[in-house]
């Protein structure tokens, strides 16, 4: 049985599986209508970004496959926080910044009282494209 990870899940997800899962979320989002289904598109984008971020962190040696970030603040739960922090350059730190965009939008608009609508989706899509672009630099075409 895989070990319990820093985020409490039992898993050992390798970069290839993270990429596959991200592709499934991206394909689903592509079939949705941005005006009618903006919340589902944002949700799928958040999960794509999380999977791409974890794949990159594993491939770059910042985290082992037994630890996945589900939220940007999980850095405090990482079994080797020093290794992650030492490896975070501007580009890799930007991945966590992109996750924070989704977290902020989810808290303020999806769960909270903010007037969430299709126009807010653009903010999450910008974060999504930043992470997708970096993932393509690391892994090639997604």
PDB file of C-alpha atoms in Angstrom:
ATOM      1  CA  UNK A   1       0.000   0.000   0.000  1.00  0.00           C
ATOM      2  CA  UNK A   2       1.418   3.459  -0.891  1.00  0.00           C
ATOM      3  CA  UNK A   3       2.375   5.608   2.082  1.00  0.00           C
ATOM      4  CA  UNK A   4       0.165   8.302   3.524  1.00  0.00           C
ATOM      5  CA  UNK A   5       1.351  11.522   1.941  1.00  0.00           C
ATOM      6  CA  UNK A   6       1.815  14.958   3.444  1.00  0.00           C
ATOM      7  CA  UNK A   7      -1.638  15.862   2.196  1.00  0.00           C
ATOM      8  CA  UNK A   8      -3.213  12.795   3.793  1.00  0.00           C
ATOM      9  CA  UNK A   9      -3.838  10.789   0.614  1.00  0.00           C
ATOM     10  CA  UNK A  10      -2.446   7.379  -0.180  1.00  0.00           C
ATOM     11  CA  UNK A  11      -0.973   7.736  -3.619  1.00  0.00           C
ATOM     12  CA  UNK A  12       2.107   7.689  -5.745  1.00  0.00           C
ATOM     13  CA  UNK A  13       1.164   9.556  -8.898  1.00  0.00           C
ATOM     14  CA  UNK A  14       3.930   9.736 -11.478  1.00  0.00           C
ATOM     15  CA  UNK A  15       4.236  12.702 -13.855  1.00  0.00           C
ATOM     16  CA  UNK A  16       2.803  10.725 -16.782  1.00  0.00           C
ATOM     17  CA  UNK A  17      -0.424  10.018 -14.909  1.00  0.00           C
ATOM     18  CA  UNK A  18      -0.700  13.656 -13.813  1.00  0.00           C
ATOM     19  CA  UNK A  19      -0.408  14.646 -17.490  1.00  0.00           C
ATOM     20  CA  UNK A  20      -3.093  12.137 -18.483  1.00  0.00           C
ATOM     21  CA  UNK A  21      -5.461  13.396 -15.816  1.00  0.00           C
ATOM     22  CA  UNK A  22      -4.815  17.026 -16.796  1.00  0.00           C
ATOM     23  CA  UNK A  23      -5.556  16.160 -20.425  1.00  0.00           C
ATOM     24  CA  UNK A  24      -8.900  14.622 -19.444  1.00  0.00           C
ATOM     25  CA  UNK A  25      -9.925  17.748 -17.538  1.00  0.00           C
ATOM     26  CA  UNK A  26      -8.771  19.989 -20.408  1.00  0.00           C
ATOM     27  CA  UNK A  27     -10.698  17.918 -22.965  1.00  0.00           C
ATOM     28  CA  UNK A  28     -13.834  18.102 -20.857  1.00  0.00           C
ATOM     29  CA  UNK A  29     -13.514  21.877 -20.447  1.00  0.00           C
ATOM     30  CA  UNK A  30     -13.065  22.290 -24.203  1.00  0.00           C
ATOM     31  CA  UNK A  31     -16.496  20.716 -24.788  1.00  0.00           C
ATOM     32  CA  UNK A  32     -18.265  23.148 -22.458  1.00  0.00           C
ATOM     33  CA  UNK A  33     -19.846  26.512 -23.219  1.00  0.00           C
ATOM     34  CA  UNK A  34     -17.913  29.404 -21.627  1.00  0.00           C
ATOM     35  CA  UNK A  35     -21.069  31.412 -20.996  1.00  0.00           C
ATOM     36  CA  UNK A  36     -23.263  28.653 -19.603  1.00  0.00           C
ATOM     37  CA  UNK A  37     -20.620  26.409 -18.014  1.00  0.00           C
ATOM     38  CA  UNK A  38     -18.029  28.890 -16.735  1.00  0.00           C
ATOM     39  CA  UNK A  39     -17.916  27.366 -13.231  1.00  0.00           C
ATOM     40  CA  UNK A  40     -17.259  23.871 -14.571  1.00  0.00           C
ATOM     41  CA  UNK A  41     -14.597  25.227 -16.933  1.00  0.00           C
ATOM     42  CA  UNK A  42     -12.875  26.971 -14.040  1.00  0.00           C
ATOM     43  CA  UNK A  43     -13.102  23.824 -11.904  1.00  0.00           C
ATOM     44  CA  UNK A  44     -11.584  21.712 -14.688  1.00  0.00           C
ATOM     45  CA  UNK A  45      -8.863  24.317 -15.231  1.00  0.00           C
ATOM     46  CA  UNK A  46      -7.994  24.314 -11.540  1.00  0.00           C
ATOM     47  CA  UNK A  47      -7.537  20.538 -11.630  1.00  0.00           C
ATOM     48  CA  UNK A  48      -5.529  20.663 -14.854  1.00  0.00           C
ATOM     49  CA  UNK A  49      -3.216  23.252 -13.301  1.00  0.00           C
ATOM     50  CA  UNK A  50      -2.829  21.175 -10.157  1.00  0.00           C
ATOM     51  CA  UNK A  51      -1.907  18.072 -12.157  1.00  0.00           C
ATOM     52  CA  UNK A  52       0.531  19.958 -14.408  1.00  0.00           C
ATOM     53  CA  UNK A  53       2.136  21.601 -11.364  1.00  0.00           C
ATOM     54  CA  UNK A  54       2.591  18.261  -9.619  1.00  0.00           C
ATOM     55  CA  UNK A  55       3.994  16.652 -12.777  1.00  0.00           C
ATOM     56  CA  UNK A  56       6.521  19.481 -13.131  1.00  0.00           C
ATOM     57  CA  UNK A  57       7.491  19.406  -9.455  1.00  0.00           C
ATOM     58  CA  UNK A  58       8.041  15.622  -9.637  1.00  0.00           C
ATOM     59  CA  UNK A  59      10.006  15.847 -12.904  1.00  0.00           C
ATOM     60  CA  UNK A  60      12.197  18.663 -11.561  1.00  0.00           C
ATOM     61  CA  UNK A  61      12.861  16.749  -8.338  1.00  0.00           C
ATOM     62  CA  UNK A  62      11.153  19.245  -6.033  1.00  0.00           C
ATOM     63  CA  UNK A  63       8.694  16.655  -4.730  1.00  0.00           C
ATOM     64  CA  UNK A  64       8.531  12.886  -4.675  1.00  0.00           C
ATOM     65  CA  UNK A  65       5.615  11.158  -6.399  1.00  0.00           C
ATOM     66  CA  UNK A  66       4.207  10.355  -2.966  1.00  0.00           C
ATOM     67  CA  UNK A  67       3.468  14.050  -2.344  1.00  0.00           C
ATOM     68  CA  UNK A  68       1.077  16.163  -4.385  1.00  0.00           C
ATOM     69  CA  UNK A  69       0.101  19.768  -3.981  1.00  0.00           C
ATOM     70  CA  UNK A  70      -3.655  20.187  -3.973  1.00  0.00           C
ATOM     71  CA  UNK A  71      -3.417  23.810  -2.866  1.00  0.00           C
ATOM     72  CA  UNK A  72      -0.652  26.364  -2.983  1.00  0.00           C
ATOM     73  CA  UNK A  73      -0.444  26.460   0.810  1.00  0.00           C
ATOM     74  CA  UNK A  74       0.367  22.726   1.001  1.00  0.00           C
ATOM     75  CA  UNK A  75       4.033  23.694   0.921  1.00  0.00           C
ATOM     76  CA  UNK A  76       3.821  23.648   4.723  1.00  0.00           C
ATOM     77  CA  UNK A  77       2.707  20.008   4.590  1.00  0.00           C
ATOM     78  CA  UNK A  78       5.468  18.896   2.259  1.00  0.00           C
ATOM     79  CA  UNK A  79       7.758  16.305   3.868  1.00  0.00           C
ATOM     80  CA  UNK A  80      10.826  18.148   2.549  1.00  0.00           C
ATOM     81  CA  UNK A  81       9.842  21.805   2.528  1.00  0.00           C
ATOM     82  CA  UNK A  82      13.484  22.918   2.350  1.00  0.00           C
ATOM     83  CA  UNK A  83      14.003  21.013  -0.920  1.00  0.00           C
ATOM     84  CA  UNK A  84      10.904  22.589  -2.453  1.00  0.00           C
ATOM     85  CA  UNK A  85      11.795  26.094  -1.316  1.00  0.00           C
ATOM     86  CA  UNK A  86      15.395  25.717  -2.508  1.00  0.00           C
ATOM     87  CA  UNK A  87      14.177  24.667  -5.960  1.00  0.00           C
ATOM     88  CA  UNK A  88      11.547  27.363  -6.395  1.00  0.00           C
ATOM     89  CA  UNK A  89      12.812  29.831  -8.928  1.00  0.00           C
ATOM     90  CA  UNK A  90      10.544  32.498 -10.391  1.00  0.00           C
ATOM     91  CA  UNK A  91       9.032  30.171 -12.957  1.00  0.00           C
ATOM     92  CA  UNK A  92       8.372  27.271 -10.585  1.00  0.00           C
ATOM     93  CA  UNK A  93       7.065  29.615  -7.909  1.00  0.00           C
ATOM     94  CA  UNK A  94       4.754  31.008 -10.547  1.00  0.00           C
ATOM     95  CA  UNK A  95       3.012  27.638 -10.684  1.00  0.00           C
ATOM     96  CA  UNK A  96       1.948  28.026  -7.066  1.00  0.00           C
ATOM     97  CA  UNK A  97       0.927  31.606  -7.836  1.00  0.00           C
ATOM     98  CA  UNK A  98      -1.321  30.281 -10.612  1.00  0.00           C
ATOM     99  CA  UNK A  99      -2.946  27.813  -8.217  1.00  0.00           C
ATOM    100  CA  UNK A 100      -3.517  30.707  -5.823  1.00  0.00           C
ATOM    101  CA  UNK A 101      -5.457  32.531  -8.569  1.00  0.00           C
ATOM    102  CA  UNK A 102      -7.911  29.626  -8.727  1.00  0.00           C
ATOM    103  CA  UNK A 103      -8.093  29.430  -4.944  1.00  0.00           C
ATOM    104  CA  UNK A 104      -8.876  33.135  -4.688  1.00  0.00           C
ATOM    105  CA  UNK A 105     -11.549  33.011  -7.352  1.00  0.00           C
ATOM    106  CA  UNK A 106     -13.114  29.918  -5.845  1.00  0.00           C
ATOM    107  CA  UNK A 107     -13.268  31.464  -2.370  1.00  0.00           C
ATOM    108  CA  UNK A 108     -14.531  34.882  -3.468  1.00  0.00           C
ATOM    109  CA  UNK A 109     -16.830  33.991  -6.326  1.00  0.00           C
ATOM    110  CA  UNK A 110     -17.752  30.311  -6.423  1.00  0.00           C
ATOM    111  CA  UNK A 111     -18.234  29.778  -2.684  1.00  0.00           C
ATOM    112  CA  UNK A 112     -18.524  33.402  -1.650  1.00  0.00           C
ATOM    113  CA  UNK A 113     -20.800  36.333  -2.401  1.00  0.00           C
ATOM    114  CA  UNK A 114     -18.888  37.742  -5.359  1.00  0.00           C
ATOM    115  CA  UNK A 115     -20.827  38.275  -8.598  1.00  0.00           C
ATOM    116  CA  UNK A 116     -19.180  35.369 -10.384  1.00  0.00           C
ATOM    117  CA  UNK A 117     -19.909  35.124 -14.079  1.00  0.00           C
ATOM    118  CA  UNK A 118     -18.264  34.348 -17.397  1.00  0.00           C
ATOM    119  CA  UNK A 119     -16.138  37.516 -17.206  1.00  0.00           C
ATOM    120  CA  UNK A 120     -14.291  36.197 -14.128  1.00  0.00           C
ATOM    121  CA  UNK A 121     -13.426  33.030 -16.041  1.00  0.00           C
ATOM    122  CA  UNK A 122     -10.859  35.061 -18.003  1.00  0.00           C
ATOM    123  CA  UNK A 123      -8.735  35.470 -14.863  1.00  0.00           C
ATOM    124  CA  UNK A 124      -8.564  31.730 -14.311  1.00  0.00           C
ATOM    125  CA  UNK A 125      -7.869  31.093 -17.991  1.00  0.00           C
ATOM    126  CA  UNK A 126      -4.815  33.369 -17.866  1.00  0.00           C
ATOM    127  CA  UNK A 127      -3.431  31.330 -14.945  1.00  0.00           C
ATOM    128  CA  UNK A 128      -4.274  28.113 -16.789  1.00  0.00           C
ATOM    129  CA  UNK A 129      -2.376  29.214 -19.891  1.00  0.00           C
ATOM    130  CA  UNK A 130       0.715  30.150 -17.844  1.00  0.00           C
ATOM    131  CA  UNK A 131       0.839  26.688 -16.285  1.00  0.00           C
ATOM    132  CA  UNK A 132       0.047  24.901 -19.564  1.00  0.00           C
ATOM    133  CA  UNK A 133       2.823  26.819 -21.312  1.00  0.00           C
ATOM    134  CA  UNK A 134       5.389  25.871 -18.680  1.00  0.00           C
ATOM    135  CA  UNK A 135       4.227  22.237 -18.722  1.00  0.00           C
ATOM    136  CA  UNK A 136       4.776  22.199 -22.489  1.00  0.00           C
ATOM    137  CA  UNK A 137       8.293  23.579 -21.984  1.00  0.00           C
ATOM    138  CA  UNK A 138       9.030  20.691 -19.623  1.00  0.00           C
ATOM    139  CA  UNK A 139       7.158  17.817 -21.300  1.00  0.00           C
ATOM    140  CA  UNK A 140       6.605  18.909 -24.903  1.00  0.00           C
ATOM    141  CA  UNK A 141       3.214  19.302 -26.552  1.00  0.00           C
ATOM    142  CA  UNK A 142       0.363  18.367 -24.240  1.00  0.00           C
TER     143      UNK A 142
END
